Coordinates of C-alpha atoms in Angstrom, one line a residue:
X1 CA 67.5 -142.5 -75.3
X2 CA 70.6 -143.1 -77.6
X3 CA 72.9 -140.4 -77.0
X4 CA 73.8 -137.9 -80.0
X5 CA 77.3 -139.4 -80.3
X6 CA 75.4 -143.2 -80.6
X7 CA 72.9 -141.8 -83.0
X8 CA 75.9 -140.6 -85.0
X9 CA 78.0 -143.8 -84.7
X10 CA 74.9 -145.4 -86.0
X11 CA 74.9 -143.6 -88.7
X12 CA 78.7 -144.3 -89.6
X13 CA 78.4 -148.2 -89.4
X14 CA 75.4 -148.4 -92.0
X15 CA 76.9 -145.6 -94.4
X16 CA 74.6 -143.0 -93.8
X17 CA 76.3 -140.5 -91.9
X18 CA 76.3 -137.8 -94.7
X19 CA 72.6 -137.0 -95.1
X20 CA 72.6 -137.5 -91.2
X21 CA 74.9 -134.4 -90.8
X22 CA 72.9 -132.8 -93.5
X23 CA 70.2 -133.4 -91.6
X24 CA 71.1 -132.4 -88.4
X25 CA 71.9 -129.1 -89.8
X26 CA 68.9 -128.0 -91.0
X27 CA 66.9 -125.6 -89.6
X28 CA 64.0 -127.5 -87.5
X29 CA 61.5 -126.1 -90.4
X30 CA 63.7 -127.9 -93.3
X31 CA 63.7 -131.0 -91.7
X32 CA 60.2 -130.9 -91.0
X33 CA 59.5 -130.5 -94.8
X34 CA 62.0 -133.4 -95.8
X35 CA 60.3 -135.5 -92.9
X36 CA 56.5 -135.2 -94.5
X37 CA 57.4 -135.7 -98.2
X38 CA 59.0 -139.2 -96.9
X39 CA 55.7 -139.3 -94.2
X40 CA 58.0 -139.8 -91.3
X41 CA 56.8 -139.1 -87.9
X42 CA 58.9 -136.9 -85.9
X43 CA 58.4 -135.4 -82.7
X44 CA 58.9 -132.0 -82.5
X45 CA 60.6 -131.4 -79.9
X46 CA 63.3 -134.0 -80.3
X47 CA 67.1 -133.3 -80.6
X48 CA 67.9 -132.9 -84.3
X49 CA 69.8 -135.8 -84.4
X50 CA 66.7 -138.1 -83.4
X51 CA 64.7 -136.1 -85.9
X52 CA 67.3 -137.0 -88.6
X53 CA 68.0 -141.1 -87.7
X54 CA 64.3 -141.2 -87.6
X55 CA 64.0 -139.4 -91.6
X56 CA 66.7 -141.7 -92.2
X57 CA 65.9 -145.4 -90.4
X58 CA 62.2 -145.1 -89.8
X59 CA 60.8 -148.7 -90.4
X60 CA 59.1 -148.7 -93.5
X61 CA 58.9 -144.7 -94.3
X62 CA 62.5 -143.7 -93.6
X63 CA 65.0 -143.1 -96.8
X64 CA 66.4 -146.6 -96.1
X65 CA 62.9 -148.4 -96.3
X66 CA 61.6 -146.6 -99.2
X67 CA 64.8 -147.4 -101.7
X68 CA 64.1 -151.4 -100.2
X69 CA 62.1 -153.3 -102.9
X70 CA 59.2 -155.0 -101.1
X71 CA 60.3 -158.2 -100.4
X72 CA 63.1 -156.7 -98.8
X73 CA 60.9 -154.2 -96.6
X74 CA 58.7 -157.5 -95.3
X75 CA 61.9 -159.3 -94.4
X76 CA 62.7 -158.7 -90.9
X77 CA 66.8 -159.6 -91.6
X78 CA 67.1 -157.3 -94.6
X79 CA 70.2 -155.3 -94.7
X80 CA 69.7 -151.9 -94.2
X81 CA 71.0 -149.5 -97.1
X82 CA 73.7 -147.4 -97.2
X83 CA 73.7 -143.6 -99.2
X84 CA 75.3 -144.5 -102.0
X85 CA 72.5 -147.6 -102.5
X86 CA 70.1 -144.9 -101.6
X87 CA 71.0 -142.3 -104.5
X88 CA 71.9 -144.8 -106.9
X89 CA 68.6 -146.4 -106.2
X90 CA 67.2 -143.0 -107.0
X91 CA 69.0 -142.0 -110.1
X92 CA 68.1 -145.6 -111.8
X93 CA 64.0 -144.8 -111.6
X94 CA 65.4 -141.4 -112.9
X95 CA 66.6 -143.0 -115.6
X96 CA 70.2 -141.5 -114.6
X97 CA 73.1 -143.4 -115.8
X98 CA 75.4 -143.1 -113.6
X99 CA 79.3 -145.4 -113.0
X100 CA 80.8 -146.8 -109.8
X101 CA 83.4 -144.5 -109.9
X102 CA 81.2 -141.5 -109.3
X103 CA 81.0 -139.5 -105.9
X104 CA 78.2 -140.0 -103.4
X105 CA 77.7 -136.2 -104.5
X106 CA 78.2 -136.5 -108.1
X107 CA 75.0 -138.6 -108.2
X108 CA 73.3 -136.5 -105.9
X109 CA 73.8 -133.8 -108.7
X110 CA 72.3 -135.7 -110.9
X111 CA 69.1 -136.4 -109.2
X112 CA 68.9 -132.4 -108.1
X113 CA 69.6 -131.6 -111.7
X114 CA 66.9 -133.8 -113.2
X115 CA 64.2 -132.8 -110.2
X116 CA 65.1 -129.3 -111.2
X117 CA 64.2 -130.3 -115.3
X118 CA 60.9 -131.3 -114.3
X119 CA 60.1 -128.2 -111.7
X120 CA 60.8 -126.0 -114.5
X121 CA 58.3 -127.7 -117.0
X122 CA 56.0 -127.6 -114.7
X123 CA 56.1 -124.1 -113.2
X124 CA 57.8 -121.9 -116.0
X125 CA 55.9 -122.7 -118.8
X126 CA 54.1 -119.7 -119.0
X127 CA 56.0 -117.1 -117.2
X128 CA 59.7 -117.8 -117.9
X129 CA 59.9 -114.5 -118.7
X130 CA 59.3 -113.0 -115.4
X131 CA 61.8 -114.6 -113.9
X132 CA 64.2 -113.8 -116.5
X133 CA 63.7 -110.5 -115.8
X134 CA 64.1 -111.1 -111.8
X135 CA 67.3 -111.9 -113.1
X136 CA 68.9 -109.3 -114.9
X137 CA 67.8 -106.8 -112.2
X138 CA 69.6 -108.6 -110.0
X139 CA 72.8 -109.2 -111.1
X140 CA 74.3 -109.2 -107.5
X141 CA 71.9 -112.1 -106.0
X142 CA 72.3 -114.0 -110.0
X143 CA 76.4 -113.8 -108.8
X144 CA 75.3 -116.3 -105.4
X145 CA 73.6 -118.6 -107.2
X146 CA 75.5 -119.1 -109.9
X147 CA 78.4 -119.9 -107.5
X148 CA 76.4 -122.8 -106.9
X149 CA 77.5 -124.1 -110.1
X150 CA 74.3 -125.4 -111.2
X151 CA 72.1 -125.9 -114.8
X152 CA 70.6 -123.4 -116.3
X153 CA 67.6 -124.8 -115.3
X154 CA 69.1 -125.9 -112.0
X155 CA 69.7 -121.8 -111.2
X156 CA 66.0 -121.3 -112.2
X157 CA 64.7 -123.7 -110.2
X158 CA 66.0 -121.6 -107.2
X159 CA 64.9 -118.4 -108.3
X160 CA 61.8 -119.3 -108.9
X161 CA 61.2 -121.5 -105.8
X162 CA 61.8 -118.2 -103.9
X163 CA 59.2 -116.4 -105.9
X164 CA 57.0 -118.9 -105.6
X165 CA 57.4 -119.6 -101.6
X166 CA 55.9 -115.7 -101.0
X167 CA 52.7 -116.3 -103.2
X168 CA 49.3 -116.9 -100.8
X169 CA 47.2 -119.0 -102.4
X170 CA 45.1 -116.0 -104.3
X171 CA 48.3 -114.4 -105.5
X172 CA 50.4 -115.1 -109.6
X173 CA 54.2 -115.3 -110.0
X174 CA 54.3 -111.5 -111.4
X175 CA 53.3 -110.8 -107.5
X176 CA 55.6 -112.9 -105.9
X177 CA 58.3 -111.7 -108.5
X178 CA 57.5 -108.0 -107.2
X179 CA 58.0 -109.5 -103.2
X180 CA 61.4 -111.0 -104.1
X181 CA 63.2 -108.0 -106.2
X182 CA 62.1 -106.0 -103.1
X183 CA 63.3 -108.1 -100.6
X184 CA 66.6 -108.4 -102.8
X185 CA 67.2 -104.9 -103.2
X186 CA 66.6 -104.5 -98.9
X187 CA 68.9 -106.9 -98.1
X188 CA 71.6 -106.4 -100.4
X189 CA 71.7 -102.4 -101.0
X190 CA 74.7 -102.6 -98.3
X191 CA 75.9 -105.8 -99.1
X192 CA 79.1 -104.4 -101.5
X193 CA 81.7 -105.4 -101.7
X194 CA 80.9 -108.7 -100.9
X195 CA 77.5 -109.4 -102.1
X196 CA 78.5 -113.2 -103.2
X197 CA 78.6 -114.1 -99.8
X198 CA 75.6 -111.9 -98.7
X199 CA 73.4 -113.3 -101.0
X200 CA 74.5 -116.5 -100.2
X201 CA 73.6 -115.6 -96.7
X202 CA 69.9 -114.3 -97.8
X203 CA 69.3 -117.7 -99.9
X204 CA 70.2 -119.8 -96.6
X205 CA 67.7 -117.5 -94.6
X206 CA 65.2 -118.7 -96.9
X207 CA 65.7 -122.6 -97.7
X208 CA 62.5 -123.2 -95.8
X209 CA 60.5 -121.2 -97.9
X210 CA 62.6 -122.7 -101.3
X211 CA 61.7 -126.1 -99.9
X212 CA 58.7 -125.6 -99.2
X213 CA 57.8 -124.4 -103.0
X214 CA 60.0 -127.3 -104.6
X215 CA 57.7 -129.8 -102.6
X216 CA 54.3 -127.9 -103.0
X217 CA 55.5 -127.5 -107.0
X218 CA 57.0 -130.2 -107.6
X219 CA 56.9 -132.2 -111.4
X220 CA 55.4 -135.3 -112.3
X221 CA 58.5 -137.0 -112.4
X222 CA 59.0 -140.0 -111.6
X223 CA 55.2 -141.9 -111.9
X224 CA 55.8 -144.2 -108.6
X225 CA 54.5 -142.1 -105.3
X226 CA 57.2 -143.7 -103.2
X227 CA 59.9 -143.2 -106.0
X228 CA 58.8 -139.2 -105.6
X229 CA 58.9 -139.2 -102.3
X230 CA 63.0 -140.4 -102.4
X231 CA 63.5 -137.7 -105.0
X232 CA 62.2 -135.3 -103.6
X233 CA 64.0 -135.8 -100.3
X234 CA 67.0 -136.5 -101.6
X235 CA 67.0 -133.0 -104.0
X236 CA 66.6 -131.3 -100.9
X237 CA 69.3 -132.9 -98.5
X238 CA 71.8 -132.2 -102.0
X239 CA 70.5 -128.9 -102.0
X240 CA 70.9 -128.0 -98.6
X241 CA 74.4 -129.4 -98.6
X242 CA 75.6 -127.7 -101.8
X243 CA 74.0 -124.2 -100.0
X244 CA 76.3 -124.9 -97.1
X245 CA 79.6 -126.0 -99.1
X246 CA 79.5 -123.0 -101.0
X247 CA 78.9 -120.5 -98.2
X248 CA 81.3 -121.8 -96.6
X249 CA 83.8 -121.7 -99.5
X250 CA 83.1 -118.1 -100.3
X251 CA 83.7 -117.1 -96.5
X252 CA 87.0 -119.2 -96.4
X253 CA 88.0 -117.4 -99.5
X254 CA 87.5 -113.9 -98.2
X255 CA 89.0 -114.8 -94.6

């Protein structure tokens, strides 16, 4: 078995080492959920690291395979692709014009950003409102996520994906609305004078349950299964990332 340092070495010589360590710091759950939209097999009790190379570098299923155009994935010699090939690959069946000059990150954005456009056609078209009102009630929690720095429908997107991860199947948004502000106003009744940082906190807690939603919930967009799949994936290794980078920001900041 390839020790965690090889695994990681690996990941630095073919350009993939920043979703690996995205990856690898997932809670086991997270990873699980990026693993199945991509129909990876990973065991479950392997070392996060194995679990991540194998979402990454699985023949075939793995992020490199899927952004490979066919030819390419039937030729054993084929170069594997790096992350930048990966989320450029992504943005262009997007339709996301993107220029060489941009960060690995920057493009990342992009794709989250335009994942997020569809989620909200497809899920607030009816109930906007609600969640609106979430919202204003919540001032505190709003202050977290719009640290984020996200779209307007990029910050709804992850209010409602953690209304919409409570809801049983028998259950409407207005419920799951009700579950949230409840939750919200346990959690961060205390959390003064720092509540930025606690309800940064509380929205990590939760990234299983926001996954979860944004996979179950997920928009149309794009037609191609496999094309969805990458998306998908790749919306939730940026938004785990951007979670973390800001957390850890904030926390720096009030050190």
């Amino acid at each position: 078995m390839p020790s965690r340092l090889d695994l990681r070495s690996a990941a630095r010589r073919q350009g993939v080492e920043r979703p690996f360590d995205i990856l690898v710091r997932m809670a086991p759950e997270s990873r699980r959920i990026v693993a199945d939209v991509l129909g990876t097999r990973i065991d479950r009790d392997a070392r996060p690291e194995d679990q991540a190379w194998r979402i990454i570098n699985e023949s075939l299923r793995g992020l490199q395979a899927r952004t490979h155009s066919l030819q390419a994935q039937l030729t054993p010699f084929s170069r594997n692709h790096n992350w930048w090939e990966i989320v450029t690959r992504a943005a262009g069946w997007l339709g996301i014009r993107w220029y060489p000059g941009l960060k690995d990150e920057e493009v990342e954005r992009l794709v989250f950003e335009r994942f997020a456009e569809a989620f909200v056609e497809q899920n607030l078209a009816h109930d906007a409102e609600a969640i609106e009102g979430l919202v204003v009630r919540n001032t505190d929690f709003d202050l977290a996520i719009r640290a984020l720095r996200l779209s307007r429908n990029g910050a709804r997107t992850v209010w409602s994906a953690l209304v919409l991860g409570t809801l049983r199947a028998d259950q409407g948004l207005r419920e799951g609305v009700a579950k949230i502000g409840d939750w919200l106003c346990h959690h961060l009744r205390w959390a003064w004078p720092a509540p930025m940082s606690s309800g940064l906190r509380l929205l990590h807690q939760r990234l299983a349950g926001v996954f979860h939603a944004l996979v179950s919930r997920a928009g149309a967009e794009p037609r191609s299964r496999n094309a969805q799949r990458v998306c998908t994936a790749l919306a939730l290794i940026y938004f785990q990332d951007l979670v973390d980078r800001t957390l850890a920001e904030v926390e720096t900041a009030r050190a």
